[in-house]
XYZ file of C-alpha atoms in Angstrom:
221
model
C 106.846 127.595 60.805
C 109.094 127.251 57.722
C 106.313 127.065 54.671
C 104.087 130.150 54.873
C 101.888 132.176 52.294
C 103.350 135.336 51.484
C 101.773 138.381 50.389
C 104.040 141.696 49.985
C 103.202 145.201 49.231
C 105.468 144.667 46.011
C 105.620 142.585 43.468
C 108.977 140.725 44.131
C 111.151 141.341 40.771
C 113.139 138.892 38.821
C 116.387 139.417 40.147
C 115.365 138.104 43.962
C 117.354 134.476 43.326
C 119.380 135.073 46.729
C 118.609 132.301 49.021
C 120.519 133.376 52.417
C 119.494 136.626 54.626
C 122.906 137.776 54.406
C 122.818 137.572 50.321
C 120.223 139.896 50.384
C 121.297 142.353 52.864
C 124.459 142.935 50.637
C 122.050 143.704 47.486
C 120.008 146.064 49.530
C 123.399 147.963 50.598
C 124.735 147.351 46.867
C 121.643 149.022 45.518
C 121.081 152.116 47.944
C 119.742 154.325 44.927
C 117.074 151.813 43.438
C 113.411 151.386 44.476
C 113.394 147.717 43.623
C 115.865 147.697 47.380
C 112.380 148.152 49.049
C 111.364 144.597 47.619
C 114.673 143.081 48.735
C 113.979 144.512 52.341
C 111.150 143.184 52.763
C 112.419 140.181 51.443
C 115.147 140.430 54.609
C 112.154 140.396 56.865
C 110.505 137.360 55.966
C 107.534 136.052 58.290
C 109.015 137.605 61.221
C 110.308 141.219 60.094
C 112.032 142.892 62.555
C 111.179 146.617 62.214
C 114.246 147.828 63.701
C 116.685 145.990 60.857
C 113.982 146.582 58.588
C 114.057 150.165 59.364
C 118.042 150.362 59.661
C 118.038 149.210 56.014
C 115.571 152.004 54.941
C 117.788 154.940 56.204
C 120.226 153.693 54.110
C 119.046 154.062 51.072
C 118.892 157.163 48.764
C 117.028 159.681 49.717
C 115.590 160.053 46.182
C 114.018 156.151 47.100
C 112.608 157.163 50.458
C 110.951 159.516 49.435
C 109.422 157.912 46.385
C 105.447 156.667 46.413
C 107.153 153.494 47.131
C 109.183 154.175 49.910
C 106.328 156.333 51.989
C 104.323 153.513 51.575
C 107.222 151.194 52.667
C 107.990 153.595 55.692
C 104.163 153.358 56.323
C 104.734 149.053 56.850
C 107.576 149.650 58.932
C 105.233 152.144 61.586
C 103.140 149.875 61.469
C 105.213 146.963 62.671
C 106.817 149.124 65.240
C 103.365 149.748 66.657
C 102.576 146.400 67.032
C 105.748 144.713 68.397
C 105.990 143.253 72.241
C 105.629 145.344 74.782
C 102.940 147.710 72.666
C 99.202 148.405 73.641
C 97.625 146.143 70.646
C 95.857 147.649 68.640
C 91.553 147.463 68.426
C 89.941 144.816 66.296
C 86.164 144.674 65.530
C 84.895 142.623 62.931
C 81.653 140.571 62.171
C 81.615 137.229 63.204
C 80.093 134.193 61.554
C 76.491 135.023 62.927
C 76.818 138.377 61.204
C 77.070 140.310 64.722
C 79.782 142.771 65.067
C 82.851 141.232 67.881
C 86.040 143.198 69.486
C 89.173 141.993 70.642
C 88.289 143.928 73.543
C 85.100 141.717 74.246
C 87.649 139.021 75.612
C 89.795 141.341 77.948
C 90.863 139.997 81.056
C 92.214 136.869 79.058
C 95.495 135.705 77.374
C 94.224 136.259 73.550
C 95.894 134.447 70.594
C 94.947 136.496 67.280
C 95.433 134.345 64.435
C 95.575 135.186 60.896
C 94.438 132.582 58.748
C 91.725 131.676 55.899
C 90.243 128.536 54.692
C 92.071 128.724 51.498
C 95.344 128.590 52.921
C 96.670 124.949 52.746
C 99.919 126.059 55.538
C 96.944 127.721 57.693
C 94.564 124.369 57.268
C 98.067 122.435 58.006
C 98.235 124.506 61.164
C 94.657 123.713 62.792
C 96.252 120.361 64.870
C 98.861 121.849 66.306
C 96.394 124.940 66.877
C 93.821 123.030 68.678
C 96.340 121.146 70.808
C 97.199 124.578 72.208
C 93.683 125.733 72.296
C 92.704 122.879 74.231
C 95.030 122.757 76.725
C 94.875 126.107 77.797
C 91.165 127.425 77.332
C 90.231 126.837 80.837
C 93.209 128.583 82.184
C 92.170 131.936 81.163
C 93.118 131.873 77.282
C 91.461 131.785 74.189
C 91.764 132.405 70.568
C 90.368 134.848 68.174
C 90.567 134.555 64.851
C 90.561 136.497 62.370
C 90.100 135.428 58.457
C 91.447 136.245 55.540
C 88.551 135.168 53.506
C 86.731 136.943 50.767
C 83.804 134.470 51.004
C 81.402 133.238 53.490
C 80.536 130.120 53.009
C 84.209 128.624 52.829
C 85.220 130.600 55.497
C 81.735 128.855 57.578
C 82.635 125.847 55.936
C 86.406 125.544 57.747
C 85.374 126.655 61.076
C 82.748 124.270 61.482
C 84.552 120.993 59.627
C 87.829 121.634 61.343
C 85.772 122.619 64.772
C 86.993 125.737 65.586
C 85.642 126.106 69.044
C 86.911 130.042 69.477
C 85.575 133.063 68.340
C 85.671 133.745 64.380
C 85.429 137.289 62.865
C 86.308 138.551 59.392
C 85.626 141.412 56.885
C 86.137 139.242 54.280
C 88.433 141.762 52.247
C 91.066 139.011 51.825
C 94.302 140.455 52.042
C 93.050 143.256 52.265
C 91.724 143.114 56.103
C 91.639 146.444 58.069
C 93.133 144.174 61.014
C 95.787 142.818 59.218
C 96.620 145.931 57.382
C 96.856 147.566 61.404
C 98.965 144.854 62.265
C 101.550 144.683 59.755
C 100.132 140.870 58.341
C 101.892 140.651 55.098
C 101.463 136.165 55.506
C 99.693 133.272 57.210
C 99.212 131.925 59.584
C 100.942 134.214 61.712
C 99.866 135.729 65.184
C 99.694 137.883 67.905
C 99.705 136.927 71.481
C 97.989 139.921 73.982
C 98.009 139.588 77.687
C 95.327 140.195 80.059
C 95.704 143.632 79.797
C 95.593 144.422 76.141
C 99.556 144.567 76.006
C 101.393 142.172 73.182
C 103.721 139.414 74.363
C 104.501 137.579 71.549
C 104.501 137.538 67.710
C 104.322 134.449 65.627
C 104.982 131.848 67.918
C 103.949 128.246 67.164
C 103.745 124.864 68.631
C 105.369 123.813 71.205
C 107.229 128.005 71.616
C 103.503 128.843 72.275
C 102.785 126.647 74.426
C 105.879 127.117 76.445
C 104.794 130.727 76.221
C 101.705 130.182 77.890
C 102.515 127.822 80.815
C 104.876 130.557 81.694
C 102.340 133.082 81.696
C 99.490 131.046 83.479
């Protein structure tokens, strides 16, 4: 999925006008000694970061910038997407779902479990929901299902999408926005993106889509 929302930990600075990957690992290496690099990393990792470039590209800059407010709190992101890659134990999720009553990603072990990040006010997220329900339908009685989890600050739009777009699967939020304690475990810096856990609580996937999902899933099942 090419058009996302994208929320960093930085505000990206004016001189981010590189258009190519490659562009902007050159100003990251050309800039070692300046914490505006940490901005063009993440830039470099896009919606699917790769903590191990990502982290590659952090050990090479100054120590003076690593150690910086900025840069613990970059190296912070990084840990954080390194704990949640494939082959990691996912981490625990319980929020309150739409009837107020508190729900855990645990509550649906035993099952293939899409989490997916979205909100009601995000137009690539709402965009998403077809493609999302072709998948969800399909697989749901092959033991799958989806649990998602909102980036809303308020109720009633949050309600409001679920039930318009039905949204058969589980719903939960804290409604913090952005600032969601499972997104902020998980390394979500944009949506829709997600995380696809195995039977056994273990992650197979990140941010696969579409079709790539679903080819995901009839080789699992």
């Amino acid at each position: 999925m090419k058009k996302i929302f994208l929320a960093t930990l930085f505000l990206l600075p004016i001189l981010l006008f590189a258009q190519t990957k490659e562009e902007l690992i050159k100003q990251v290496k050309a800039n070692p000694d300046k914490t505006e690099t940490l901005k063009i990393i993440q830039k470099v990792g896009g919606y699917t970061p790769d903590y191990k470039e990502l982290n590659s590209l952090f050990k090479g800059l100054d120590k003076s910038v690593r150690k910086s407010d900025e840069g613990k709190v970059f190296e912070r992101y990084i840990k954080t997407l390194e704990r949640t890659s494939v082959g990691k134990k996912a981490p625990g999720i319980t929020q309150f779902d739409l009837k107020g009553e508190p729900y855990s990603l645990s509550d649906l072990q035993g099952k293939y479990v899409l989490i997916d990040f979205w909100a009601s006010w995000c137009p690539d997220c709402i965009r998403a929901i077809p493609d999302l329900l072709v998948t969800y339908n399909e697989f749901k009685d092959k033991n799958f299902d989806i649990l998602g989890v909102s980036f809303d600050r308020e109720f009633a739009p949050w309600e409001k999408a679920v039930k318009n777009y039905k949204l058969d699967w589980k719903h939960i939020s804290d409604l913090q926005s952005w600032g969601n304690a499972a997104g902020q475990v998980y390394g979500v810096k944009s949506i829709p993106q997600n995380i696809l856990v195995d039977p056994k609580g273990i992650i197979v996937a990140r941010n696969v889509h579409g079709e790539e999902l679903r080819a995901k899933l009839r080789e699992l099942l």
